[in-house]
Amino acid sequence: MKHFFIVAVVCLAAGFISCGGPGEKKFADAGAYDSVITARVDQMQQTLFAVQKVTGADDSATADLGRFVNQIDSVAKSLKELPAYKGNTGYRDAAVRLADFYKKSVSGSYAEIGRIYKEVKDSTLADNKVNELIIKLQEEETLADDAFIKEREAFAAKNNIKLEEDPAK
């Protein structure tokens, strides 16, 4: 029994050392790191698409925007927990900034759009106000996406990986 205990402790310690310790994730290569980040960005985009579908649809759907903010927060937290890749955090940090933009969009612009549709009784006036918000939001989104893509491309060039898709587009 004592022999089994010693073997178990040694295996457990070896596992922690090879993984970088509890809670710290290591990546086999830059492609794996990129895949994790792009998967998280895709999760946030799916959340944003869900927000776009419900915003202004009815009061209860728009009121539930906090749930979507929490989903984005959860993804942002998982991004922040990613280790640097070969000492570089630029790509990870760009994904976190994109998450911040998505969160701000949901809690700000999309909440405002829902409020407009709820409170403004003149549908033409409401549509005009919403269109102004959407134009501004699209401009901000282009800047956020471009900054993320620039960091992703720099990461790929530095680590010699081929990019298949642009998750922020």
mmCIF file of N, CA and C in Angstrom, residues 84-140:
data_model
loop_
_atom_site.group_PDB
_atom_site.id
_atom_site.type_symbol
_atom_site.label_atom_id
_atom_site.label_comp_id
_atom_site.label_asym_id
_atom_site.label_seq_id
_atom_site.Cartn_x
_atom_site.Cartn_y
_atom_site.Cartn_z
ATOM 1 N N ALA A 84 0.781 33.165 -21.418
ATOM 2 C CA ALA A 84 1.465 33.774 -22.553
ATOM 3 C C ALA A 84 1.972 32.644 -23.444
ATOM 4 N N TYR A 85 2.092 32.918 -24.717
ATOM 5 C CA TYR A 85 2.682 31.923 -25.604
ATOM 6 C C TYR A 85 4.105 32.362 -25.904
ATOM 7 N N LYS A 86 5.050 31.592 -25.426
ATOM 8 C CA LYS A 86 6.480 31.913 -25.563
ATOM 9 C C LYS A 86 6.761 33.341 -25.083
ATOM 10 N N GLY A 87 6.142 33.688 -23.964
ATOM 11 C CA GLY A 87 6.369 34.985 -23.342
ATOM 12 C C GLY A 87 5.564 36.128 -23.933
ATOM 13 N N ASN A 88 4.758 35.856 -24.947
ATOM 14 C CA ASN A 88 4.005 36.912 -25.624
ATOM 15 C C ASN A 88 2.525 36.812 -25.259
ATOM 16 N N THR A 89 1.952 37.931 -24.831
ATOM 17 C CA THR A 89 0.526 37.965 -24.487
ATOM 18 C C THR A 89 -0.286 38.835 -25.446
ATOM 19 N N GLY A 90 0.345 39.363 -26.477
ATOM 20 C CA GLY A 90 -0.335 40.292 -27.383
ATOM 21 C C GLY A 90 -1.580 39.723 -28.028
ATOM 22 N N TYR A 91 -1.495 38.510 -28.523
ATOM 23 C CA TYR A 91 -2.635 37.887 -29.199
ATOM 24 C C TYR A 91 -3.760 37.615 -28.213
ATOM 25 N N ARG A 92 -3.418 37.042 -27.076
ATOM 26 C CA ARG A 92 -4.415 36.780 -26.035
ATOM 27 C C ARG A 92 -5.071 38.090 -25.585
ATOM 28 N N ASP A 93 -4.266 39.116 -25.366
ATOM 29 C CA ASP A 93 -4.788 40.399 -24.905
ATOM 30 C C ASP A 93 -5.690 41.049 -25.948
ATOM 31 N N ALA A 94 -5.381 40.844 -27.233
ATOM 32 C CA ALA A 94 -6.239 41.374 -28.300
ATOM 33 C C ALA A 94 -7.608 40.690 -28.260
ATOM 34 N N ALA A 95 -7.621 39.399 -27.967
ATOM 35 C CA ALA A 95 -8.889 38.671 -27.842
ATOM 36 C C ALA A 95 -9.678 39.177 -26.626
ATOM 37 N N VAL A 96 -8.980 39.495 -25.552
ATOM 38 C CA VAL A 96 -9.636 40.036 -24.357
ATOM 39 C C VAL A 96 -10.231 41.414 -24.673
ATOM 40 N N ARG A 97 -9.500 42.232 -25.414
ATOM 41 C CA ARG A 97 -10.037 43.546 -25.801
ATOM 42 C C ARG A 97 -11.267 43.394 -26.694
ATOM 43 N N LEU A 98 -11.261 42.383 -27.558
ATOM 44 C CA LEU A 98 -12.429 42.118 -28.398
ATOM 45 C C LEU A 98 -13.609 41.710 -27.515
ATOM 46 N N ALA A 99 -13.343 40.917 -26.491
ATOM 47 C CA ALA A 99 -14.397 40.535 -25.544
ATOM 48 C C ALA A 99 -14.950 41.767 -24.835
ATOM 49 N N ASP A 100 -14.070 42.673 -24.464
ATOM 50 C CA ASP A 100 -14.518 43.919 -23.826
ATOM 51 C C ASP A 100 -15.426 44.714 -24.765
ATOM 52 N N PHE A 101 -15.069 44.745 -26.037
ATOM 53 C CA PHE A 101 -15.917 45.439 -27.017
ATOM 54 C C PHE A 101 -17.287 44.766 -27.108
ATOM 55 N N TYR A 102 -17.305 43.433 -27.201
ATOM 56 C CA TYR A 102 -18.582 42.723 -27.294
ATOM 57 C C TYR A 102 -19.440 42.983 -26.061
ATOM 58 N N LYS A 103 -18.826 42.958 -24.905
ATOM 59 C CA LYS A 103 -19.567 43.203 -23.666
ATOM 60 C C LYS A 103 -20.140 44.618 -23.660
ATOM 61 N N LYS A 104 -19.310 45.581 -24.045
ATOM 62 C CA LYS A 104 -19.760 46.973 -24.091
ATOM 63 C C LYS A 104 -20.903 47.134 -25.112
ATOM 64 N N SER A 105 -20.818 46.426 -26.203
ATOM 65 C CA SER A 105 -21.860 46.497 -27.229
ATOM 66 C C SER A 105 -23.188 45.982 -26.704
ATOM 67 N N VAL A 106 -23.139 44.837 -26.024
ATOM 68 C CA VAL A 106 -24.367 44.236 -25.526
ATOM 69 C C VAL A 106 -24.973 45.093 -24.420
ATOM 70 N N SER A 107 -24.148 45.485 -23.455
ATOM 71 C CA SER A 107 -24.687 46.236 -22.319
ATOM 72 C C SER A 107 -24.957 47.694 -22.665
ATOM 73 N N GLY A 108 -24.368 48.192 -23.725
ATOM 74 C CA GLY A 108 -24.558 49.588 -24.121
ATOM 75 C C GLY A 108 -25.472 49.737 -25.326
ATOM 76 N N SER A 109 -24.910 49.553 -26.500
ATOM 77 C CA SER A 109 -25.644 49.813 -27.746
ATOM 78 C C SER A 109 -26.886 48.941 -27.914
ATOM 79 N N TYR A 110 -26.738 47.639 -27.680
ATOM 80 C CA TYR A 110 -27.902 46.764 -27.881
ATOM 81 C C TYR A 110 -28.977 47.004 -26.825
ATOM 82 N N ALA A 111 -28.575 47.319 -25.616
ATOM 83 C CA ALA A 111 -29.548 47.671 -24.580
ATOM 84 C C ALA A 111 -30.278 48.961 -24.966
ATOM 85 N N GLU A 112 -29.525 49.910 -25.526
ATOM 86 C CA GLU A 112 -30.126 51.177 -25.980
ATOM 87 C C GLU A 112 -31.104 50.927 -27.129
ATOM 88 N N ILE A 113 -30.754 50.050 -28.040
ATOM 89 C CA ILE A 113 -31.650 49.723 -29.151
ATOM 90 C C ILE A 113 -32.952 49.124 -28.604
ATOM 91 N N GLY A 114 -32.833 48.214 -27.665
ATOM 92 C CA GLY A 114 -34.031 47.642 -27.052
ATOM 93 C C GLY A 114 -34.881 48.686 -26.365
ATOM 94 N N ARG A 115 -34.224 49.618 -25.674
ATOM 95 C CA ARG A 115 -34.946 50.692 -24.987
ATOM 96 C C ARG A 115 -35.675 51.581 -25.998
ATOM 97 N N ILE A 116 -35.018 51.891 -27.102
ATOM 98 C CA ILE A 116 -35.639 52.739 -28.127
ATOM 99 C C ILE A 116 -36.899 52.074 -28.673
ATOM 100 N N TYR A 117 -36.789 50.815 -29.019
ATOM 101 C CA TYR A 117 -37.963 50.125 -29.558
ATOM 102 C C TYR A 117 -39.090 50.017 -28.534
ATOM 103 N N LYS A 118 -38.733 49.978 -27.278
ATOM 104 C CA LYS A 118 -39.749 49.889 -26.229
ATOM 105 C C LYS A 118 -40.409 51.247 -25.970
ATOM 106 N N GLU A 119 -39.609 52.314 -25.952
ATOM 107 C CA GLU A 119 -40.114 53.618 -25.521
ATOM 108 C C GLU A 119 -40.567 54.543 -26.650
ATOM 109 N N VAL A 120 -39.960 54.459 -27.812
ATOM 110 C CA VAL A 120 -40.297 55.388 -28.898
ATOM 111 C C VAL A 120 -41.460 54.799 -29.686
ATOM 112 N N LYS A 121 -42.564 55.499 -29.652
ATOM 113 C CA LYS A 121 -43.791 54.985 -30.270
ATOM 114 C C LYS A 121 -43.824 55.217 -31.784
ATOM 115 N N ASP A 122 -43.161 56.242 -32.260
ATOM 116 C CA ASP A 122 -43.103 56.527 -33.694
ATOM 117 C C ASP A 122 -42.065 55.585 -34.320
ATOM 118 N N SER A 123 -42.530 54.620 -35.106
ATOM 119 C CA SER A 123 -41.619 53.600 -35.633
ATOM 120 C C SER A 123 -40.570 54.187 -36.571
ATOM 121 N N THR A 124 -40.893 55.223 -37.306
ATOM 122 C CA THR A 124 -39.903 55.849 -38.192
ATOM 123 C C THR A 124 -38.809 56.510 -37.374
ATOM 124 N N LEU A 125 -39.198 57.220 -36.334
ATOM 125 C CA LEU A 125 -38.222 57.861 -35.457
ATOM 126 C C LEU A 125 -37.358 56.805 -34.757
ATOM 127 N N ALA A 126 -37.996 55.745 -34.290
ATOM 128 C CA ALA A 126 -37.253 54.658 -33.634
ATOM 129 C C ALA A 126 -36.256 54.038 -34.607
ATOM 130 N N ASP A 127 -36.704 53.758 -35.824
ATOM 131 C CA ASP A 127 -35.806 53.162 -36.829
ATOM 132 C C ASP A 127 -34.629 54.080 -37.136
ATOM 133 N N ASN A 128 -34.874 55.373 -37.221
ATOM 134 C CA ASN A 128 -33.788 56.323 -37.491
ATOM 135 C C ASN A 128 -32.765 56.338 -36.354
ATOM 136 N N LYS A 129 -33.252 56.363 -35.115
ATOM 137 C CA LYS A 129 -32.339 56.343 -33.965
ATOM 138 C C LYS A 129 -31.540 55.047 -33.921
ATOM 139 N N VAL A 130 -32.210 53.946 -34.178
ATOM 140 C CA VAL A 130 -31.545 52.642 -34.163
ATOM 141 C C VAL A 130 -30.505 52.570 -35.279
ATOM 142 N N ASN A 131 -30.846 53.065 -36.456
ATOM 143 C CA ASN A 131 -29.894 53.052 -37.569
ATOM 144 C C ASN A 131 -28.641 53.857 -37.245
ATOM 145 N N GLU A 132 -28.814 54.992 -36.573
ATOM 146 C CA GLU A 132 -27.653 55.788 -36.148
ATOM 147 C C GLU A 132 -26.764 54.983 -35.195
ATOM 148 N N LEU A 133 -27.394 54.319 -34.239
ATOM 149 C CA LEU A 133 -26.634 53.486 -33.297
ATOM 150 C C LEU A 133 -25.922 52.340 -34.010
ATOM 151 N N ILE A 134 -26.602 51.720 -34.953
ATOM 152 C CA ILE A 134 -26.016 50.585 -35.666
ATOM 153 C C ILE A 134 -24.816 51.028 -36.500
ATOM 154 N N ILE A 135 -24.920 52.177 -37.149
ATOM 155 C CA ILE A 135 -23.788 52.690 -37.937
ATOM 156 C C ILE A 135 -22.583 52.928 -37.038
ATOM 157 N N LYS A 136 -22.813 53.568 -35.905
ATOM 158 C CA LYS A 136 -21.723 53.815 -34.957
ATOM 159 C C LYS A 136 -21.144 52.495 -34.439
ATOM 160 N N LEU A 137 -22.016 51.561 -34.125
ATOM 161 C CA LEU A 137 -21.592 50.253 -33.621
ATOM 162 C C LEU A 137 -20.769 49.508 -34.673
ATOM 163 N N GLN A 138 -21.180 49.571 -35.922
ATOM 164 C CA GLN A 138 -20.441 48.907 -36.996
ATOM 165 C C GLN A 138 -19.045 49.513 -37.171
ATOM 166 N N GLU A 139 -18.953 50.822 -37.038
ATOM 167 C CA GLU A 139 -17.644 51.477 -37.139
ATOM 168 C C GLU A 139 -16.726 51.025 -36.005
ATOM 169 N N GLU A 140 -17.263 50.980 -34.796
ATOM 170 C CA GLU A 140 -16.477 50.525 -33.641
ATOM 171 C C GLU A 140 -16.095 49.051 -33.780
#
